[in-house]
Amino acid sequence: MSRGRDPLALSQVIGDVLDPFVKSAAMRVNYGEKEITNGTGLRSSAVFNVPHVEIEGHDQTKLYTLVMVDPDAPSPSKPEYREYLHWLVTDIPEAKDACCFGNEIVPYESPRPPAGIHRIVFVLFKQQARQSVYAPGWRQNFNIRDFSAIYNLGPPVAALYFNCQKESGVGGRRFQGSS
Amino acid sequence: MASSRVMPSSSPPRQTGGPSDLARFRSGSGIGSMNMDDIIRNIYGPDAVDGGGPTEPAPAPPEAAARRTSEEVWKEISATGGLSAPPPAAASGAGGGGSGAAVMTLEDFLARDTGARAAGMEGNMVLGFPDDGVESAGGGGGRGRKRAPMDPTDRAAMQRQKRMIKNRESAARSRDRKQAYVSELESQVAQLEEEQAELLKEQEERNQKGLKELMEKKVPVIRKKLLQDLRRTNSMEF
C-alpha cells in the first residue's frame, strides 16, 4: 500500500511545504559529483558549496524560478523557522546551470542543521516571463505557497528533497543532561 | 489527493477513538513504571494487548500503533486536546493561539493539557473550584502552575511523558524517511531496468541490421566471382 507512493508525499514534503502537483519538468541537482535523488542523506560538509542545478530541455527562452527551503528548522520536533530560505534564483533558462545563469535573489546559504535530520527541499516553478522578485527581509518563516501566490507562479513543476544532518551526526548516546 | 497521506479507511474511526488516547494515559494506573504492555493497554483498551480491542480501527493490532505516521500521531494528539479541553478560546490561551490545529507545538499541548486535566483527573491537586468553572479556572491556574509548585515526582513523570511523546514522533519521522527512501529506490530501479531493456533492444537491433547488411553484400560478391571464373575458363588460349 505504501509502496510505489511518491517519496515527496511519504516524507510529508507534500503537506508541510507544497500542495500536490503534477510534475512537468525534470531538474537535476548535483553537489559536486553526487547527484541528489529524493531522500538522499547528506551531512553539512557535503552541501557546503552551491550545487549545480540543471533543468532538462533545450528551449532557452523558457525561464524558471528555484527555491530551496528547510521546513525543519531549527529542529524537526519544533520547526519554529519553517520554512528557512536557503536560496532563491529566478530567470533560469532551460539547460543552463542555475548557479551561473540565473538571477540570484537570495544567495546560497549552506544548510547547517543544529539538531535532528532536516528535509531540504528544492522547488522549481515555471515563469511566464522574465519577472522581478523581491527578496524577503529575513530567511526564516518563508512560505512557498504564499510566494507562489504573490508572484503568480502557479503550482510547482518539479520538486526534489534530501535529508541533511549536522557533521557529527544525530542519535547515539548523549552524555550531558538533555531534555 | 489531500487524503493521500492518511489512510482514508481508518481515519475517521481513529479520530473518535483517539480522544481517550492520552487521557487514559494520564488517568490510568499512574505513569509510575509502565512497560510496553501497559502503555498499549492504556491507549487501546485492556483487550488490545493480545488481540484487537473493540475500539480499534480495523487493521490495527498493537504493532500498527508503531506504524502510524507522524502526521497521524499529531492528529490524534490534537484531537485529544481539542475535544477534551473545551471552549478553546478560554483554556487554550496557553496554547499560544493553537486551536487544536496541527500548528500547535508539543509544549503548548502539554501546557493546555496540564491545565485542562489537573482539575479533573489528578486527585492529589485539589483546586476546590466548582465543576462549571473548572475548565477555564483550571486552565488559568494550570497555565500559571506550569512552572511553580510541582512535586519532583510529578515533574519527572511529565518529563518522562514528554520525552516519550517526542521519541514517538521522532520514530514516526524516521519511519517516514525510511519509507520515502525505499520508495525512491524502487522507482529508480524500475527506471533503470526499463532503460537497460531498451538499450539492449537497441543493441540487438543494430546487430541484426549489421548482420543482414553483411549477408546481402556477400552474396553479390560471390556471384560475380563465379561468373568471372566461368568466363575465364571459357576463353582459354589454345
Coordinates of C-alpha atoms in Angstrom, one line a residue:
Chain A
M1 CA 0.0 0.0 0.0
S2 CA 2.7 2.4 0.9
R3 CA 5.0 1.1 -1.8
G4 CA 5.3 3.0 -5.0
R5 CA 4.0 6.2 -3.4
D6 CA 5.7 9.4 -4.2
P7 CA 8.6 10.0 -1.9
L8 CA 7.6 13.6 -1.7
A9 CA 4.3 12.5 -0.2
L10 CA 5.8 9.9 2.1
S11 CA 8.2 12.4 3.6
Q12 CA 5.4 14.9 4.1
V13 CA 7.1 17.4 1.8
I14 CA 3.7 17.4 0.1
G15 CA 1.7 18.6 3.0
D16 CA 4.2 20.6 5.0
V17 CA 5.7 22.6 2.2
L18 CA 3.8 22.0 -1.0
D19 CA 0.4 21.1 -2.2
P20 CA 0.1 18.1 -4.6
F21 CA 1.2 18.9 -8.1
V22 CA 1.8 17.3 -11.4
K23 CA 5.4 17.0 -12.3
S24 CA 6.0 18.7 -15.7
A25 CA 9.7 19.4 -15.7
A26 CA 12.9 17.5 -14.8
M27 CA 15.7 19.0 -12.9
R28 CA 19.0 17.5 -11.9
V29 CA 20.8 18.7 -8.7
N30 CA 24.4 17.8 -8.2
Y31 CA 26.6 18.6 -5.2
G32 CA 30.0 18.1 -6.8
E33 CA 29.9 14.6 -8.2
K34 CA 27.0 13.4 -6.2
E35 CA 23.5 13.5 -7.9
I36 CA 20.7 14.1 -5.5
T37 CA 17.7 11.9 -5.5
N38 CA 14.7 12.1 -3.1
G39 CA 15.7 11.2 0.4
T40 CA 19.5 11.2 -0.2
G41 CA 21.2 11.6 3.1
L42 CA 24.0 14.2 3.3
R43 CA 26.0 15.9 6.0
S44 CA 26.7 19.6 6.2
S45 CA 30.1 19.3 4.7
A46 CA 28.7 17.7 1.5
V47 CA 26.4 20.6 0.9
F48 CA 28.8 23.4 1.7
N49 CA 29.1 24.7 -1.9
V50 CA 26.4 25.8 -4.3
P51 CA 25.0 22.8 -6.2
H52 CA 24.7 22.5 -9.9
V53 CA 21.0 22.6 -10.9
E54 CA 20.1 22.0 -14.4
I55 CA 16.6 21.8 -15.9
E56 CA 16.3 19.4 -18.8
G57 CA 15.2 20.7 -22.1
H58 CA 16.6 22.8 -25.0
D59 CA 14.4 25.8 -25.1
Q60 CA 16.4 28.6 -23.6
T61 CA 13.5 31.0 -23.8
K62 CA 11.7 29.2 -21.0
L63 CA 12.6 30.6 -17.6
Y64 CA 12.3 29.0 -14.2
T65 CA 12.5 30.0 -10.6
L66 CA 14.2 27.8 -8.0
V67 CA 13.5 28.0 -4.3
M68 CA 15.5 26.0 -1.7
V69 CA 14.0 25.8 1.8
D70 CA 14.4 23.9 5.1
P71 CA 11.0 23.1 6.6
D72 CA 12.5 21.6 9.7
A73 CA 14.5 24.5 11.0
P74 CA 15.7 24.7 13.7
S75 CA 14.7 21.2 14.7
P76 CA 12.2 18.8 13.2
S77 CA 10.4 18.4 16.5
K78 CA 9.9 22.1 16.9
P79 CA 10.2 23.7 13.5
E80 CA 9.8 27.3 14.5
Y81 CA 11.5 28.7 11.5
R82 CA 9.6 26.7 8.9
E83 CA 10.5 27.3 6.2
Y84 CA 14.0 28.6 6.3
L85 CA 15.0 30.0 2.9
H86 CA 18.4 28.9 1.8
W87 CA 18.5 30.0 -1.8
L88 CA 16.3 31.8 -4.3
V89 CA 17.1 32.1 -8.0
T90 CA 14.9 33.4 -10.8
D91 CA 15.1 33.6 -14.6
I92 CA 16.9 30.4 -15.0
P93 CA 16.9 29.3 -18.6
E94 CA 16.4 25.6 -19.6
A95 CA 19.6 23.6 -20.0
K96 CA 21.6 26.1 -18.1
D97 CA 23.2 25.8 -14.6
A98 CA 21.2 27.8 -12.1
C99 CA 24.2 29.0 -10.2
C100 CA 25.7 30.9 -13.1
F101 CA 22.9 31.7 -15.4
G102 CA 20.0 32.7 -13.1
N103 CA 19.3 35.8 -11.1
E104 CA 20.3 35.1 -7.5
I105 CA 17.8 36.9 -5.4
V106 CA 18.8 35.3 -2.1
P107 CA 22.3 34.0 -2.0
Y108 CA 23.0 30.4 -1.3
E109 CA 23.4 29.6 2.4
S110 CA 24.7 26.1 3.1
P111 CA 22.5 24.1 5.4
R112 CA 23.9 23.5 8.9
P113 CA 21.1 21.8 10.9
P114 CA 21.9 22.2 14.6
A115 CA 19.6 19.3 15.7
G116 CA 17.9 16.4 14.1
I117 CA 17.6 15.4 10.4
H118 CA 16.2 18.1 8.3
R119 CA 14.5 17.8 4.9
I120 CA 15.9 20.3 2.5
V121 CA 13.6 20.9 -0.5
F122 CA 14.3 22.3 -3.9
V123 CA 11.2 23.6 -5.6
L124 CA 11.0 24.6 -9.3
F125 CA 8.4 27.0 -10.8
K126 CA 7.9 27.9 -14.4
Q127 CA 7.9 31.6 -15.1
Q128 CA 5.5 33.0 -17.7
A129 CA 8.0 35.7 -18.5
R130 CA 11.0 37.4 -17.0
Q131 CA 9.9 38.9 -13.7
S132 CA 11.5 40.7 -10.8
V133 CA 11.1 39.1 -7.4
Y134 CA 11.9 40.9 -4.2
A135 CA 14.0 39.2 -1.5
P136 CA 12.2 38.8 1.8
G137 CA 13.6 40.7 4.8
W138 CA 14.7 37.6 6.5
R139 CA 15.2 33.9 5.7
Q140 CA 13.1 32.3 8.3
N141 CA 9.4 31.6 8.1
F142 CA 9.3 31.8 4.4
N143 CA 6.2 30.3 2.8
I144 CA 6.4 28.8 -0.6
R145 CA 2.7 28.7 -1.1
D146 CA 2.4 32.4 -0.4
F147 CA 5.4 33.1 -2.5
S148 CA 3.9 31.3 -5.5
A149 CA 0.6 33.2 -5.0
I150 CA 2.2 36.6 -4.7
Y151 CA 4.2 36.2 -7.9
N152 CA 1.6 34.2 -9.8
L153 CA 3.9 31.3 -10.4
G154 CA 1.2 28.7 -10.1
P155 CA 1.9 25.2 -8.9
P156 CA 5.5 23.9 -8.9
V157 CA 6.7 22.0 -12.0
A158 CA 9.2 19.9 -10.1
A159 CA 10.5 19.3 -6.6
L160 CA 13.3 17.4 -5.0
Y161 CA 14.4 16.9 -1.4
F162 CA 17.2 15.4 0.5
N163 CA 18.0 14.8 4.2
C164 CA 20.6 16.8 5.9
Q165 CA 22.2 16.4 9.4
K166 CA 25.0 18.1 11.2
E167 CA 28.5 17.0 10.6
S168 CA 28.8 14.9 13.8
G169 CA 25.6 13.1 13.1
V170 CA 22.5 12.7 15.2
G171 CA 21.4 9.9 17.5
G172 CA 23.7 8.0 19.8
R173 CA 24.3 8.5 23.4
R174 CA 24.4 11.9 24.9
F175 CA 26.5 12.3 28.0
Q176 CA 25.3 15.7 29.1
G177 CA 21.9 16.5 30.6
S178 CA 19.4 16.8 27.8
S179 CA 15.6 17.1 27.7
Chain B
M1 CA -5.2 13.9 -3.2
A2 CA -5.3 15.7 0.1
S3 CA -6.1 12.5 1.9
S4 CA -3.3 10.5 0.2
R5 CA -1.1 10.8 3.2
V6 CA -3.6 9.5 5.7
M7 CA -5.2 6.1 5.0
P8 CA -8.8 7.1 4.4
S9 CA -10.4 4.0 5.7
S10 CA -9.0 4.3 9.1
S11 CA -9.0 8.0 9.5
P12 CA -12.5 8.7 10.9
P13 CA -12.5 5.9 13.5
R14 CA -9.1 7.0 14.6
Q15 CA -10.3 10.4 15.4
T16 CA -13.1 9.2 17.6
G17 CA -11.1 6.5 19.2
G18 CA -8.3 9.0 19.6
P19 CA -9.6 11.4 22.3
S20 CA -9.2 9.0 25.1
D21 CA -5.8 8.1 23.9
L22 CA -3.7 10.3 26.1
A23 CA -6.5 10.8 28.6
R24 CA -6.3 7.1 29.5
F25 CA -2.6 7.6 29.7
R26 CA -2.8 10.1 32.5
S27 CA -5.8 8.9 34.3
G28 CA -4.7 5.3 34.2
S29 CA -2.6 3.5 36.7
G30 CA -0.3 6.4 37.0
I31 CA 2.7 6.9 35.0
G32 CA 5.0 5.4 37.6
S33 CA 6.6 2.5 35.8
M34 CA 5.0 1.4 32.6
N35 CA 6.1 -1.3 30.4
M36 CA 5.2 -1.6 26.8
D37 CA 2.1 -3.7 27.5
D38 CA 0.8 -1.2 30.0
I39 CA 1.2 1.6 27.6
I40 CA -0.6 -0.2 24.9
R41 CA -3.3 -1.3 27.3
N42 CA -3.8 2.3 28.3
I43 CA -4.0 3.5 24.8
Y44 CA -6.1 0.8 23.2
G45 CA -8.1 -0.6 26.0
P46 CA -7.4 -3.7 28.0
D47 CA -8.3 -6.1 25.2
A48 CA -5.7 -4.8 22.9
V49 CA -2.6 -6.3 24.3
D50 CA -3.1 -9.8 22.9
G51 CA -5.7 -9.3 20.3
G52 CA -7.6 -6.4 18.9
G53 CA -9.8 -4.3 21.1
P54 CA -13.3 -3.3 20.0
T55 CA -12.3 0.3 19.9
E56 CA -9.5 -0.5 17.5
P57 CA -9.7 0.8 14.0
A58 CA -9.8 -2.1 11.6
P59 CA -6.2 -3.0 10.7
A60 CA -4.6 -2.1 14.0
P61 CA -3.1 -4.7 16.3
P62 CA -0.5 -3.1 18.6
E63 CA 2.2 -3.3 16.0
A64 CA 0.2 -0.9 13.8
A65 CA 0.5 1.7 16.5
A66 CA 4.1 1.7 15.8
R67 CA 3.4 2.3 12.1
R68 CA 1.4 5.4 12.4
T69 CA 3.0 8.3 10.6
S70 CA 4.0 11.4 12.3
E71 CA 1.0 13.0 10.7
E72 CA -1.4 10.6 12.4
V73 CA 0.3 10.9 15.7
W74 CA -0.2 14.6 15.7
K75 CA -3.7 14.3 14.5
E76 CA -4.6 12.2 17.5
I77 CA -2.8 14.4 19.9
S78 CA -4.6 17.4 18.5
A79 CA -7.9 15.6 18.6
T80 CA -7.3 14.8 22.3
G81 CA -6.5 18.4 23.2
G82 CA -9.3 19.8 21.0
L83 CA -12.0 17.5 22.3
S84 CA -11.4 17.4 26.0
A85 CA -10.2 20.9 26.7
P86 CA -13.5 22.7 25.9
P87 CA -14.0 26.3 24.9
P88 CA -10.7 26.5 23.1
A89 CA -11.0 30.2 23.3
A90 CA -10.9 30.2 27.1
A91 CA -8.5 27.5 28.0
S92 CA -6.1 27.4 25.2
G93 CA -4.7 30.9 25.6
A94 CA -1.8 28.9 27.0
G95 CA -1.7 27.1 23.7
G96 CA -0.5 30.3 22.1
G97 CA -3.5 30.6 19.9
G98 CA -3.5 26.9 19.0
S99 CA -7.0 25.9 18.1
G100 CA -6.3 22.2 18.1
A101 CA -4.8 22.6 14.7
A102 CA -1.6 20.9 13.8
V103 CA 0.3 24.2 14.2
M104 CA 0.4 23.5 18.0
T105 CA 3.7 22.6 19.4
L106 CA 4.4 20.0 22.0
E107 CA 4.9 22.5 24.7
D108 CA 1.6 24.2 24.0
F109 CA -0.2 20.9 24.0
L110 CA 1.2 19.9 27.4
A111 CA 0.6 23.2 28.9
R112 CA -3.0 23.2 27.8
D113 CA -3.4 19.5 28.7
T114 CA -2.0 20.1 32.1
G115 CA -4.4 22.9 32.8
A116 CA -7.4 21.0 31.5
R117 CA -6.6 17.8 33.3
A118 CA -5.3 19.0 36.5
A119 CA -8.6 19.9 38.0
G120 CA -10.4 16.9 36.7
M121 CA -8.2 13.9 36.9
E122 CA -5.3 14.3 39.2
G123 CA -7.0 14.0 42.6
N124 CA -3.9 15.0 44.5
M125 CA -4.2 18.5 43.3
V126 CA -7.3 19.8 44.8
L127 CA -8.5 23.1 43.5
G128 CA -11.8 23.4 45.2
F129 CA -13.4 25.0 42.2
P130 CA -17.0 24.3 41.2
D131 CA -17.4 22.0 38.3
D132 CA -18.6 24.6 35.9
G133 CA -15.7 26.9 36.3
V134 CA -13.2 24.1 36.4
E135 CA -12.3 24.4 32.8
S136 CA -11.4 28.0 32.4
A137 CA -10.2 28.3 36.0
G138 CA -8.3 25.2 35.8
G139 CA -6.9 26.5 32.6
G140 CA -5.9 29.7 34.2
G141 CA -4.5 28.0 37.2
G142 CA -2.8 25.4 35.1
R143 CA -1.3 27.9 33.0
G144 CA 0.3 29.6 35.9
R145 CA 1.1 26.4 37.6
K146 CA 3.2 25.2 34.7
R147 CA 6.5 26.2 36.4
A148 CA 5.8 26.8 40.0
P149 CA 4.8 24.2 42.6
M150 CA 5.3 20.8 41.1
D151 CA 6.3 17.7 43.0
P152 CA 9.5 16.2 41.9
T153 CA 7.7 13.0 41.1
D154 CA 5.2 14.9 39.0
R155 CA 7.8 16.8 37.2
A156 CA 9.7 13.6 36.5
A157 CA 6.5 12.0 35.3
M158 CA 5.8 14.9 33.0
Q159 CA 9.3 14.9 31.6
R160 CA 9.2 11.2 31.0
Q161 CA 5.9 11.5 29.2
K162 CA 7.2 14.5 27.2
R163 CA 10.2 12.5 26.2
M164 CA 8.1 9.6 25.3
I165 CA 6.0 11.7 23.0
K166 CA 9.0 13.3 21.4
N167 CA 10.6 9.9 20.9
R168 CA 7.4 8.6 19.3
E169 CA 7.3 11.5 16.9
S170 CA 10.9 11.0 16.1
A171 CA 10.4 7.4 15.5
A172 CA 7.4 8.1 13.2
R173 CA 9.5 10.6 11.3
S174 CA 12.3 8.1 11.0
R175 CA 9.9 5.5 9.6
D176 CA 8.5 8.1 7.1
R177 CA 12.1 8.8 6.0
K178 CA 12.8 5.2 5.5
Q179 CA 9.7 4.5 3.5
A180 CA 10.3 7.5 1.3
Y181 CA 13.9 6.4 0.6
V182 CA 12.8 2.9 -0.2
S183 CA 10.1 4.2 -2.5
E184 CA 12.6 6.3 -4.3
L185 CA 15.0 3.4 -4.7
E186 CA 12.2 1.3 -6.1
S187 CA 11.3 3.9 -8.7
Q188 CA 14.9 4.3 -9.7
V189 CA 15.3 0.5 -10.1
A190 CA 12.2 0.4 -12.3
Q191 CA 13.6 3.3 -14.4
L192 CA 17.0 1.7 -14.7
E193 CA 15.6 -1.6 -15.7
E194 CA 13.5 0.0 -18.3
E195 CA 16.4 1.9 -19.7
Q196 CA 18.5 -1.2 -19.7
A197 CA 15.9 -3.2 -21.6
E198 CA 15.6 -0.5 -24.2
L199 CA 19.4 -0.3 -24.6
L200 CA 19.7 -4.0 -25.0
K201 CA 16.9 -4.0 -27.5
E202 CA 18.6 -1.2 -29.5
Q203 CA 21.8 -3.1 -29.4
E204 CA 20.2 -6.2 -30.6
E205 CA 18.5 -4.4 -33.5
R206 CA 21.8 -2.9 -34.5
N207 CA 23.5 -6.2 -34.6
Q208 CA 20.7 -7.7 -36.6
K209 CA 20.8 -4.9 -39.1
G210 CA 24.6 -5.2 -39.4
L211 CA 24.3 -8.9 -40.0
K212 CA 21.7 -8.6 -42.6
E213 CA 23.7 -6.0 -44.5
L214 CA 26.7 -8.2 -44.3
M215 CA 24.9 -11.1 -45.8
E216 CA 23.4 -9.0 -48.6
K217 CA 26.8 -7.7 -49.6
K218 CA 28.4 -11.2 -49.5
V219 CA 26.1 -12.8 -52.0
P220 CA 26.7 -10.5 -54.9
V221 CA 30.4 -10.7 -54.4
I222 CA 30.4 -14.5 -54.7
R223 CA 28.2 -14.5 -57.7
K224 CA 30.4 -12.0 -59.5
K225 CA 33.4 -14.1 -58.8
L226 CA 31.9 -17.2 -60.2
L227 CA 30.8 -15.6 -63.3
Q228 CA 34.3 -14.2 -63.9
D229 CA 35.8 -17.6 -63.2
L230 CA 33.4 -19.2 -65.6
R231 CA 34.2 -16.7 -68.3
R232 CA 37.9 -17.2 -67.9
T233 CA 37.7 -20.9 -68.2
N234 CA 35.7 -20.4 -71.4
S235 CA 38.2 -18.3 -73.1
M236 CA 41.4 -20.3 -73.0
E237 CA 44.2 -19.7 -75.2
F238 CA 44.7 -22.6 -77.4

